[in-house]
Coordinates of C-alpha atoms in Angstrom, one line a residue:
V27 CA 101.5 119.8 106.3
L28 CA 101.6 119.1 102.5
P29 CA 104.8 121.3 101.6
R30 CA 106.7 120.2 104.9
V31 CA 106.1 116.5 104.3
M32 CA 107.3 116.6 100.6
E33 CA 110.2 118.7 101.8
K34 CA 111.0 116.0 104.5
L35 CA 110.6 113.1 102.6
E36 CA 113.1 114.7 99.9
K37 CA 115.7 115.2 102.6
M38 CA 115.2 111.5 103.6
G39 CA 116.0 110.4 100.2
V40 CA 113.4 110.0 98.2
P41 CA 113.3 111.4 94.4
K42 CA 111.1 114.7 93.7
S43 CA 109.8 112.7 91.2
I44 CA 108.2 110.0 93.4
V45 CA 107.1 112.7 95.9
S46 CA 105.3 115.0 93.9
F47 CA 103.0 112.3 93.0
V48 CA 102.6 110.2 96.0
V49 CA 102.0 112.8 98.6
P50 CA 99.3 114.6 96.7
T51 CA 97.6 111.6 95.3
G52 CA 97.7 110.1 98.8
Y53 CA 95.8 113.6 100.2
S54 CA 92.9 112.8 97.7
F55 CA 92.6 109.1 97.8
N56 CA 94.8 107.8 100.8
L57 CA 93.0 108.6 103.8
D58 CA 93.2 105.3 105.9
G59 CA 92.6 107.2 109.0
S60 CA 89.3 108.6 108.3
A61 CA 87.9 105.4 107.0
L62 CA 89.2 103.6 110.1
Y63 CA 87.5 106.4 112.4
Q64 CA 84.1 105.9 110.8
A65 CA 84.1 102.1 111.1
M66 CA 84.9 102.4 114.5
A67 CA 82.7 105.4 115.2
A68 CA 79.4 103.5 113.0
L69 CA 80.2 100.3 115.2
F70 CA 80.3 102.3 118.4
I71 CA 77.1 103.6 118.0
A72 CA 75.3 100.2 117.0
Q73 CA 76.6 99.0 120.3
M74 CA 75.6 102.2 121.9
Y75 CA 71.6 101.2 120.7
N76 CA 72.3 97.6 121.2
I77 CA 72.2 97.0 117.5
D78 CA 73.8 93.5 116.4
L79 CA 75.0 93.7 113.5
S80 CA 76.0 90.9 111.4
I81 CA 79.2 90.0 109.9
G82 CA 78.2 90.7 106.6
T83 CA 76.9 94.2 107.5
Q84 CA 80.0 95.2 109.5
L85 CA 81.8 94.1 106.3
T86 CA 79.3 96.0 103.6
L87 CA 79.9 99.0 106.3
V88 CA 83.9 98.7 106.1
F89 CA 83.4 98.4 102.8
V90 CA 81.5 101.6 101.9
L91 CA 83.3 103.4 104.2
M92 CA 86.3 102.7 102.4
L93 CA 84.6 103.9 99.0
T94 CA 83.2 106.8 100.5
S95 CA 86.7 107.8 101.9
K96 CA 88.3 108.0 98.7
G97 CA 86.6 110.8 97.3
M98 CA 86.3 113.0 100.8
A99 CA 87.7 116.2 100.7
A100 CA 90.5 117.2 103.2
V101 CA 88.2 119.7 105.0
P102 CA 87.9 119.6 108.7
G103 CA 84.7 117.6 109.6
V104 CA 83.8 116.3 106.1
S105 CA 84.5 112.6 108.0
F106 CA 81.7 113.4 110.2
V107 CA 79.3 114.3 107.3
V108 CA 80.0 111.2 105.4
L109 CA 79.6 109.0 108.7
L110 CA 76.0 110.7 108.7
A111 CA 75.4 109.8 105.1
T112 CA 76.3 106.2 105.6
L113 CA 74.7 105.3 108.9
G114 CA 71.1 105.4 108.1
T115 CA 72.3 102.2 105.1
V116 CA 73.0 99.7 107.2
G117 CA 70.1 100.7 109.7
I118 CA 72.1 103.1 112.5
P119 CA 70.2 105.7 113.7
P120 CA 72.1 108.9 112.4
E121 CA 70.9 110.6 115.4
G122 CA 73.9 108.7 117.5
L123 CA 76.2 111.1 115.8
A124 CA 75.1 113.4 118.7
F125 CA 77.2 111.4 121.1
I126 CA 80.4 111.7 119.1
A127 CA 79.9 115.1 117.9
G128 CA 82.0 116.8 121.2
I129 CA 84.9 114.9 120.4
D130 CA 85.1 114.7 116.5
R131 CA 87.4 117.5 116.3
I132 CA 90.2 116.5 118.5
M133 CA 89.5 112.8 116.5
D134 CA 89.4 115.1 113.5
M135 CA 93.1 115.8 114.5
M136 CA 94.4 112.1 115.0
R137 CA 92.5 111.2 111.4
S138 CA 95.0 113.6 109.9
V139 CA 98.0 112.2 112.0
V140 CA 97.3 108.9 110.4
N141 CA 96.3 110.3 106.9
V142 CA 100.0 112.0 106.6
T143 CA 101.3 108.8 108.3
G144 CA 100.3 106.8 105.2
N145 CA 101.0 109.0 102.9
T146 CA 105.0 109.3 104.2
L147 CA 105.1 105.5 104.3
A148 CA 103.7 105.2 100.7
S149 CA 106.2 107.3 99.5
L150 CA 109.1 105.8 101.1
V151 CA 107.7 102.2 100.0
I152 CA 107.1 103.2 96.8
A153 CA 110.9 104.6 96.5
K154 CA 112.1 101.7 97.8
W155 CA 110.6 99.6 95.6
E156 CA 111.5 101.3 92.3
G157 CA 115.1 101.0 93.8
V158 CA 115.5 104.4 93.8
L159 CA 115.4 105.2 97.8
D160 CA 118.8 107.0 99.1
S161 CA 119.1 104.7 102.3
D162 CA 122.4 106.4 103.2
Q163 CA 120.6 109.7 102.7
L164 CA 117.9 108.0 104.9
D165 CA 119.7 106.8 107.7
E166 CA 121.6 110.3 108.2
F167 CA 118.2 112.1 108.1
M168 CA 116.9 109.8 110.8
S169 CA 119.9 109.8 113.0
T170 CA 120.6 113.7 112.4
E171 CA 116.5 114.6 113.5
G172 CA 116.6 112.2 116.3
K173 CA 119.7 114.2 117.6
K174 CA 117.5 117.4 117.1
D175 CA 114.6 115.8 118.9
Q176 CA 117.0 115.4 121.7
I177 CA 118.3 118.9 122.2
K178 CA 115.0 120.3 121.8
S179 CA 113.3 118.0 124.2
A180 CA 116.2 118.7 126.7

């Protein structure tokens, strides 16, 4: 996905200097989808075991998961391992992961979509912030790609 996202962003009018820095960095440090999934999965497991987590514990859990997601490798299934290591720190039985193991592979694909979307949006925002986003090229790209999608679906 990395080369295709970078190619599309350059076609959208984001300079190569921004794309070649933001997107690869985002693949290492901007794993929003993984952090969100892990937090929701941990809360789901806690509710399933009828464990009442205080707001402080929930915030600690989210903070720890945000930090651990920053160093995760972009390897399928690694989020599951990080979640396994984190659950015990807040008193949630790690055995609860067995209940979500069956859907983890599907959810991994959804996490990837959120991660890629975040990296793409970050590139567009930084280019706009720096005043180097070619708005005309972006408008042309959006209208051209929309027409291509309409033709493919017809």
